[in-house]
mmCIF file of C-alpha atoms and ligand atoms in Angstrom:
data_model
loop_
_atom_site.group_PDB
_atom_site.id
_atom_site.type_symbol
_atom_site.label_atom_id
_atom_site.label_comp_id
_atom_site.label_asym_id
_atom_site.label_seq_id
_atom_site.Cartn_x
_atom_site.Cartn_y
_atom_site.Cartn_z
ATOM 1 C CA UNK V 1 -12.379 -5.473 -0.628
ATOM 2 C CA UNK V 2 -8.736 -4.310 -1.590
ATOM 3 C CA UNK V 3 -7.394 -4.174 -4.756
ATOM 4 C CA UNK V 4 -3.483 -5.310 -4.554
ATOM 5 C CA UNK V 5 -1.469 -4.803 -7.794
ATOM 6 C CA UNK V 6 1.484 -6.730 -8.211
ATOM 7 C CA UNK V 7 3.787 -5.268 -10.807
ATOM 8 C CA UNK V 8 6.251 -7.130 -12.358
ATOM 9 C CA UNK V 9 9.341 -6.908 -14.049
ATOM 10 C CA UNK V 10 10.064 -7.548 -17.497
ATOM 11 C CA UNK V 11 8.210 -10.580 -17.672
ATOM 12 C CA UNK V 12 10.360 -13.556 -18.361
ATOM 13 C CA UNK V 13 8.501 -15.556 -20.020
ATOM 14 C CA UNK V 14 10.353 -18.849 -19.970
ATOM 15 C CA UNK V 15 9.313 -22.550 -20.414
ATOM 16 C CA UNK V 16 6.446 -23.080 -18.908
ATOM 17 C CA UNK V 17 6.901 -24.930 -15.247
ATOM 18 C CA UNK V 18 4.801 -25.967 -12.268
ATOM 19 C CA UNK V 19 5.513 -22.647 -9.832
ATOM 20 C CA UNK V 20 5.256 -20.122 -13.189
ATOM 21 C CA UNK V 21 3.180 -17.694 -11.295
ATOM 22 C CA UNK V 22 4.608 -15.571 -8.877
ATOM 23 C CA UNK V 23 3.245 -16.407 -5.348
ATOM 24 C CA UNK V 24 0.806 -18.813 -6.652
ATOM 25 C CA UNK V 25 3.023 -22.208 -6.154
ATOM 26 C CA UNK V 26 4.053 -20.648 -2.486
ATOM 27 C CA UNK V 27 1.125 -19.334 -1.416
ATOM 28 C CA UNK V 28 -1.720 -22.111 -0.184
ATOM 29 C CA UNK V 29 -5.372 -21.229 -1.178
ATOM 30 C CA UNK V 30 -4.634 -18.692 -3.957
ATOM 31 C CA UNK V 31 -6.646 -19.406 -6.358
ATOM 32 C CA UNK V 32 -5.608 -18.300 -9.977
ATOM 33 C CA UNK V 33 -7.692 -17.375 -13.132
ATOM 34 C CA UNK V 34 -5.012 -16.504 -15.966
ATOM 35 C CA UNK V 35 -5.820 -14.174 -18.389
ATOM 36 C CA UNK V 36 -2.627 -14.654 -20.387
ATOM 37 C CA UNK V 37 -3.862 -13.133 -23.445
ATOM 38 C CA UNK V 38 -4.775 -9.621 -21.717
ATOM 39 C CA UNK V 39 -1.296 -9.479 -19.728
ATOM 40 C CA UNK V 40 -3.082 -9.969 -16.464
ATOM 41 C CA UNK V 41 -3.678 -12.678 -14.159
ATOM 42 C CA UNK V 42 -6.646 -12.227 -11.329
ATOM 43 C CA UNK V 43 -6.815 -13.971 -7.951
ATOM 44 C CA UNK V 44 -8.984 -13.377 -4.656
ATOM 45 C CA UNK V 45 -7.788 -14.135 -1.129
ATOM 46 C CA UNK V 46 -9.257 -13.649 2.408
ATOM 47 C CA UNK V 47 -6.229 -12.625 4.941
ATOM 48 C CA UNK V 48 -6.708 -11.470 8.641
ATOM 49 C CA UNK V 49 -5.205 -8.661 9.842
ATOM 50 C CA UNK V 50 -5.547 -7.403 13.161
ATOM 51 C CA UNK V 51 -8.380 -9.609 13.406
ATOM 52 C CA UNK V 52 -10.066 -8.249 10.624
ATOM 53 C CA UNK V 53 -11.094 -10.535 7.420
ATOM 54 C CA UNK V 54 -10.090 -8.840 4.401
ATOM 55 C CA UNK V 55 -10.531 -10.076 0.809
ATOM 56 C CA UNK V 56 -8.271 -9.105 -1.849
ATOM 57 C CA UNK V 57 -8.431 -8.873 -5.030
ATOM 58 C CA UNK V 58 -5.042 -9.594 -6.855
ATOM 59 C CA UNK V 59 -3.869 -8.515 -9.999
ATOM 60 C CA UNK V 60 -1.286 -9.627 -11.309
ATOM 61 C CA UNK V 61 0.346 -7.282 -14.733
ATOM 62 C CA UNK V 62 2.840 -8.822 -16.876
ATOM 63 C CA UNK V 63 6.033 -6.655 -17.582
ATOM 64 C CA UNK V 64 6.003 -7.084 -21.191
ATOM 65 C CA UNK V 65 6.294 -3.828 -23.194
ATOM 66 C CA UNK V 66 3.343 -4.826 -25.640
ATOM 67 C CA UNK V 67 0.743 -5.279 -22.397
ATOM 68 C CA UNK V 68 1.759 -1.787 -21.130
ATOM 69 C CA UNK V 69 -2.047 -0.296 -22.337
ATOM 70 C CA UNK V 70 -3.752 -2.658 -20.881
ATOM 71 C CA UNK V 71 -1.784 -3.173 -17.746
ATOM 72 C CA UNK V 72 -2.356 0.190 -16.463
ATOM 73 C CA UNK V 73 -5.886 0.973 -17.072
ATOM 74 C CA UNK V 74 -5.280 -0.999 -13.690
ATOM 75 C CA UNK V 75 -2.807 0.702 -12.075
ATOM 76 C CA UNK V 76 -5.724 3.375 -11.776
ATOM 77 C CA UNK V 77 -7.969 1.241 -9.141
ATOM 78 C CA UNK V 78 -5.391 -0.187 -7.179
ATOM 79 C CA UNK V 79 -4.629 0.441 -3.406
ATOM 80 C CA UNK V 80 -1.972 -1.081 -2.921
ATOM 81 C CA UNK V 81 1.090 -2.520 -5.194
ATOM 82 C CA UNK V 82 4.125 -4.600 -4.870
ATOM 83 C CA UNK V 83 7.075 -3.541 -7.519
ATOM 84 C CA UNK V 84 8.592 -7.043 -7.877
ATOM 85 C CA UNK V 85 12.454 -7.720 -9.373
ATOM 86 C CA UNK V 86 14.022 -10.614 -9.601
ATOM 87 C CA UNK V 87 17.280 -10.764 -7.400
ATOM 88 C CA UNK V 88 19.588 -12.934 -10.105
ATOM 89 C CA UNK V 89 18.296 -9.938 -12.551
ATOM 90 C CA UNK V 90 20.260 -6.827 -12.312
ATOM 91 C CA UNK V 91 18.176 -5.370 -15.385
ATOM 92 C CA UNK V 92 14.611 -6.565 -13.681
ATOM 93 C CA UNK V 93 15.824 -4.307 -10.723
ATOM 94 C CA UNK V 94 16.757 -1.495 -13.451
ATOM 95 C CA UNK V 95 13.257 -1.809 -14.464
ATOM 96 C CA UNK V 96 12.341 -1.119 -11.107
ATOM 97 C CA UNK V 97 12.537 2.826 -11.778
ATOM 98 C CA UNK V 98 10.442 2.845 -14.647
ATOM 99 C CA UNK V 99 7.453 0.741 -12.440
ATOM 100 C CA UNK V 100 7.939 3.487 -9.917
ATOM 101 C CA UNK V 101 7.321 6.622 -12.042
ATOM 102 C CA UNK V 102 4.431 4.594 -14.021
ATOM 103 C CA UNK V 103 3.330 4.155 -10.518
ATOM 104 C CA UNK V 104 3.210 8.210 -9.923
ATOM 105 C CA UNK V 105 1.551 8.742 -12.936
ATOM 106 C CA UNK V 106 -0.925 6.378 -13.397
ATOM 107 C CA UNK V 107 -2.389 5.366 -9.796
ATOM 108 C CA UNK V 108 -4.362 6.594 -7.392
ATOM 109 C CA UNK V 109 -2.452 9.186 -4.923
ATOM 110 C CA UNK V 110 -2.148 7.797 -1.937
ATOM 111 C CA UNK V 111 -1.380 4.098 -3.110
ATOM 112 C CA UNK V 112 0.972 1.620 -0.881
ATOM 113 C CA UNK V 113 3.808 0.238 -2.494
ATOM 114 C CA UNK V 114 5.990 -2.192 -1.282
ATOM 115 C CA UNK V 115 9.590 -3.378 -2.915
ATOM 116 C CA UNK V 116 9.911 -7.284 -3.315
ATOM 117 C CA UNK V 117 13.113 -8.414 -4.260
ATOM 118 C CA UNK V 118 11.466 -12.053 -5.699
ATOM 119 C CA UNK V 119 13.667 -15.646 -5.848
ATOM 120 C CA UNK V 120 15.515 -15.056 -2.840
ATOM 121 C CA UNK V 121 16.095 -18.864 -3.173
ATOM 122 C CA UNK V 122 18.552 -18.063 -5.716
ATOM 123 C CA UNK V 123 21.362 -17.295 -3.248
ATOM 124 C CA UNK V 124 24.029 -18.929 -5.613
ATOM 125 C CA UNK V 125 22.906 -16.588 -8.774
ATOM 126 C CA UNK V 126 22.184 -13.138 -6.979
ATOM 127 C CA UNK V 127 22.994 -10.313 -8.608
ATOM 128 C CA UNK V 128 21.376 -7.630 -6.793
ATOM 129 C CA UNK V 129 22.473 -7.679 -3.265
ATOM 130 C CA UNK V 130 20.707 -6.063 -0.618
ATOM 131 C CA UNK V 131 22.712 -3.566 1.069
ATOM 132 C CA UNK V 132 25.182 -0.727 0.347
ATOM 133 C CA UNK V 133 28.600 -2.205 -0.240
ATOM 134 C CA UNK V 134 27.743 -5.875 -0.837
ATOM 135 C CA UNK V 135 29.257 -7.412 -3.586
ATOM 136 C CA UNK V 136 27.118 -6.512 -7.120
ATOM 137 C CA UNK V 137 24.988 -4.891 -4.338
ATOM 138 C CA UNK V 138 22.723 -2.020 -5.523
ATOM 139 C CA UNK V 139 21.000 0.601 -3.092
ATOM 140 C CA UNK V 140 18.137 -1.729 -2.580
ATOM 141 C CA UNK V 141 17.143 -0.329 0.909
ATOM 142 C CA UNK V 142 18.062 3.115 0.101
ATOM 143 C CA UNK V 143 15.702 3.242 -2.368
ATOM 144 C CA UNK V 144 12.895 1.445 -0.701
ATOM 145 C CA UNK V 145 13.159 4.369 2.146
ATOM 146 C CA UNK V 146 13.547 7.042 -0.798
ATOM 147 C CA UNK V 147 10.180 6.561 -1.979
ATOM 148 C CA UNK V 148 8.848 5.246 1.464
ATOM 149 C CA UNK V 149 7.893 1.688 0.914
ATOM 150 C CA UNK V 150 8.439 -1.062 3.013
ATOM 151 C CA UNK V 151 10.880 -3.857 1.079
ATOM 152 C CA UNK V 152 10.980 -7.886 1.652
ATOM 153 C CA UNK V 153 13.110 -10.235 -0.254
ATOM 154 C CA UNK V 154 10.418 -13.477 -1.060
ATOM 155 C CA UNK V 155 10.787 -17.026 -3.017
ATOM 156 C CA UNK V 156 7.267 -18.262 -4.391
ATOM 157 C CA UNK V 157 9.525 -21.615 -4.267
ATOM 158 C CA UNK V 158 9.972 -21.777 -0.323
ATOM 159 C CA UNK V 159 7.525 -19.516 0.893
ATOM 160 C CA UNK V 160 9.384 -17.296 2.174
ATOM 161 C CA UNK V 161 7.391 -13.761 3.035
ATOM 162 C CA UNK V 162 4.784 -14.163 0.882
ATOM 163 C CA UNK V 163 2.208 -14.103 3.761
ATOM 164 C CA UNK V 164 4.412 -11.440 5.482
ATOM 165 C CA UNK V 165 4.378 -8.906 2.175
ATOM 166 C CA UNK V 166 0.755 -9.924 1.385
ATOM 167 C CA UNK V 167 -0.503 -9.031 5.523
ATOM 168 C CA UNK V 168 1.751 -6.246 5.085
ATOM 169 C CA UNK V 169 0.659 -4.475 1.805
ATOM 170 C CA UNK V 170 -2.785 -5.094 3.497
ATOM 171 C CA UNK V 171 -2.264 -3.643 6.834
ATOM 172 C CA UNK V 172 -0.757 -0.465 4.886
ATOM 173 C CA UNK V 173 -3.773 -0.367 3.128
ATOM 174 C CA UNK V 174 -6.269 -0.608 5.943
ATOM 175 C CA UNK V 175 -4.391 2.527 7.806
ATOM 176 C CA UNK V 176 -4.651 4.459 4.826
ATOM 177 C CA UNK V 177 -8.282 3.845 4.342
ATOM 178 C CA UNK V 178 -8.680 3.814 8.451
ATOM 179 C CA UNK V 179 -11.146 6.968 8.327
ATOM 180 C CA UNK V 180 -13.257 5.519 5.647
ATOM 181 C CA UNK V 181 -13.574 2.331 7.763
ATOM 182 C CA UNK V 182 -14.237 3.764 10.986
ATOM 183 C CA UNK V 183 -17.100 5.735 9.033
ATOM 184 C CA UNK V 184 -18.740 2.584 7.446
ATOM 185 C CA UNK V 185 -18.444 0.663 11.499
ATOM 186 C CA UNK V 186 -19.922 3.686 13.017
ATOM 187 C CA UNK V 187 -23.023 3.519 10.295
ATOM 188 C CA UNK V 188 -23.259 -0.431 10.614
ATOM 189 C CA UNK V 189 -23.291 -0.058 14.273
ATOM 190 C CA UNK V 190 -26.397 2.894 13.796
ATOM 191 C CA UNK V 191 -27.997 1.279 11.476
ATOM 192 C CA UNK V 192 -28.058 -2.061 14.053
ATOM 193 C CA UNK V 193 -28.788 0.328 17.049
ATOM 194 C CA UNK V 194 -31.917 1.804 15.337
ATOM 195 C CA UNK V 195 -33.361 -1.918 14.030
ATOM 196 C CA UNK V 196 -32.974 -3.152 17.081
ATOM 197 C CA UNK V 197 -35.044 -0.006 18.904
ATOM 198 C CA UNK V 198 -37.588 -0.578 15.691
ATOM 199 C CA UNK V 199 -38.133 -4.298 16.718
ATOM 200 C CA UNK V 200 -38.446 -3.604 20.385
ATOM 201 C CA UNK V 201 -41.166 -1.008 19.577
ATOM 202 C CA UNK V 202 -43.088 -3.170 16.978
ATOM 203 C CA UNK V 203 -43.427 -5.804 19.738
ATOM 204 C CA UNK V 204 -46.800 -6.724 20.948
ATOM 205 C CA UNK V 205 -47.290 -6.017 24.477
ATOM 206 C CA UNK V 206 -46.817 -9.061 27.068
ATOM 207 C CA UNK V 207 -49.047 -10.098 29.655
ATOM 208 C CA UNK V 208 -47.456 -7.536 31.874
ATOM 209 C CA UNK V 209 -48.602 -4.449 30.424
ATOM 210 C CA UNK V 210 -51.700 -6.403 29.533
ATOM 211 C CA UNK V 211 -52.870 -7.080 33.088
ATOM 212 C CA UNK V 212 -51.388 -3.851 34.271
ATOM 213 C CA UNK V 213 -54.627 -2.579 31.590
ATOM 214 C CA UNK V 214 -56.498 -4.008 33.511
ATOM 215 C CA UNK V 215 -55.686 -3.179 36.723
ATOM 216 C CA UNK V 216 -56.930 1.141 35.071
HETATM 217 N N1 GTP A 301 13.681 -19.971 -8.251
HETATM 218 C C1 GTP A 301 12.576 -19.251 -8.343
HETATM 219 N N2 GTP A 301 11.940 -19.154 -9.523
HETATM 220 C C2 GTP A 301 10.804 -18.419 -9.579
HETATM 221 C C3 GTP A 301 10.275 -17.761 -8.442
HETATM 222 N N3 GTP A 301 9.156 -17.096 -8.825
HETATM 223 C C4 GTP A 301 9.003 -17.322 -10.132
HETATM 224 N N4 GTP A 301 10.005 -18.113 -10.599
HETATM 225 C C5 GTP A 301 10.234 -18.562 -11.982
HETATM 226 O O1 GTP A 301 10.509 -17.409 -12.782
HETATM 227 C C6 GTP A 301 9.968 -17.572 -14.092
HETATM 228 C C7 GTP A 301 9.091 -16.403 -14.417
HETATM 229 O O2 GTP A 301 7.958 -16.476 -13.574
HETATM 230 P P1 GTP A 301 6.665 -15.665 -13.896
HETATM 231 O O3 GTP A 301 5.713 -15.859 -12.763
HETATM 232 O O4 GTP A 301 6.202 -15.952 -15.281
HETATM 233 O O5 GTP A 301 7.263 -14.224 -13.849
HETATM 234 P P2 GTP A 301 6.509 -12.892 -13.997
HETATM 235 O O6 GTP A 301 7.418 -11.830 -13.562
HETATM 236 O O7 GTP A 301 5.165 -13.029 -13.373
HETATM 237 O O8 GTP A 301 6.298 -12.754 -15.511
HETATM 238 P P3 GTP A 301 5.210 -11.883 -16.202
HETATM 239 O O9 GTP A 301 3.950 -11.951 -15.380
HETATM 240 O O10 GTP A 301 5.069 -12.606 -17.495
HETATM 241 O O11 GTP A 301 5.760 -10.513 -16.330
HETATM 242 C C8 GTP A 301 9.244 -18.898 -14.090
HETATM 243 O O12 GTP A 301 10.092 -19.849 -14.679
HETATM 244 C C9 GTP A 301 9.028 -19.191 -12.617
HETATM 245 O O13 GTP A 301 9.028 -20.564 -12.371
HETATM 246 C C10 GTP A 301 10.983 -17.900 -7.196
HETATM 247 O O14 GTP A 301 10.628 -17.368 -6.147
HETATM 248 N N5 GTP A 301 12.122 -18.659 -7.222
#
């Protein structure tokens, strides 16, 4: 079980509408239990990555200052997080800095991050663009390879790369944790090897060996 962390900018918390969780109006099958009142929201998902089932957990922090205590007494168990702006927000993608150095100090080393540029279906209100040189264009990518994390621009409203960041984060994961896994298969496959060999020698004897008494 993985524990993604999806944190958010400054939460804007606008009128309530049918897709106001990120990736939960997008994303088929996630199945959301809000916890307004604490500043996080939890969901669980299987995914398969290279033909492995893996169930998340999801945790999603709201960006408000006044959740901050709360919000990272989870940073701490997380494996893997998505920092999440908004691309018609220049100031959510300000923010962006502060998520990554709360990052460094509060979770686990070795922790995969990945840069989502969210509401890509905004095309006509972008304000962060996503290379060098574009018009209102910050150093998006440049960042994203600064502090080595992968980066996908997503909409929760069309779908688009929410699977893609999700199989992503969790593949990034799984290598990380690759030695730890290959440990736990090698004991399930002992542990199988030696119940098998305990049943084959707590087997009565067939009428084989029986006769073959017999035969002394
Ligand atoms: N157009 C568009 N709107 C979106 C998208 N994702 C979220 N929204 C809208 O953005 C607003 C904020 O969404 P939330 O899910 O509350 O944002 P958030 O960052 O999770 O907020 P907190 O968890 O409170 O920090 C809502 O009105 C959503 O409907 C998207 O991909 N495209």
């Amino acid at each position: 079980m993985l524990s993604l962390l999806p944190c958010l900018h400054e939460k804007l918390r606008r009128a309530q509408s049918s897709h106001k969780h990120l990736w939960s109006k997008g994303s088929k099958g996630f199945y959301l239990l809000s916890c307004d009142h604490f500043g996080v929201d939890f969901k669980m998902k299987t995914i398969e990555v290279d033909g492995i089932k893996v169930r998340i957990q999801i945790w999603d922090t709201a960006g408000q200052e006044r959740y901050q205590t709360i919000t990272k007494q989870y940073y701490r168990r997380a494996q893997g997080i998505f920092l999440v702006y908004d691309i018609s927000s220049e100031r959510s993608y300000q923010h962006i800095m502060k998520w990554v150095s709360d990052v460094d100090e509060y979770a686990p080393e070795g922790v995969q991050k990945i840069l989502i540029g969210n509401k890509a279906d905004e095309e006509q209100k972008r304000q962060v663009g996503r290379e060098q040189g574009q018009q209102k264009g910050r150093l998006v990518l440049q960042l994203a390879r600064e502090y080595g994390m992968d980066f996908y621009e997503t909409s929760a409203c069309t779908n688009l790369n929410i699977k893609e960041s999700f199989t992503r984060l969790t593949e990034l994961v799984l290598q990380a944790h690759r030695k730890e896994l290959d440990g736990l298969r090698v004991r399930a496959s002992n542990q199988l090897a030696l119940a098998e060999l305990e049943e084959e020698e707590g087997k009565p004897e067939g009428p084989v060996n029986s006769s073959k008494t017999c035969w002394c």
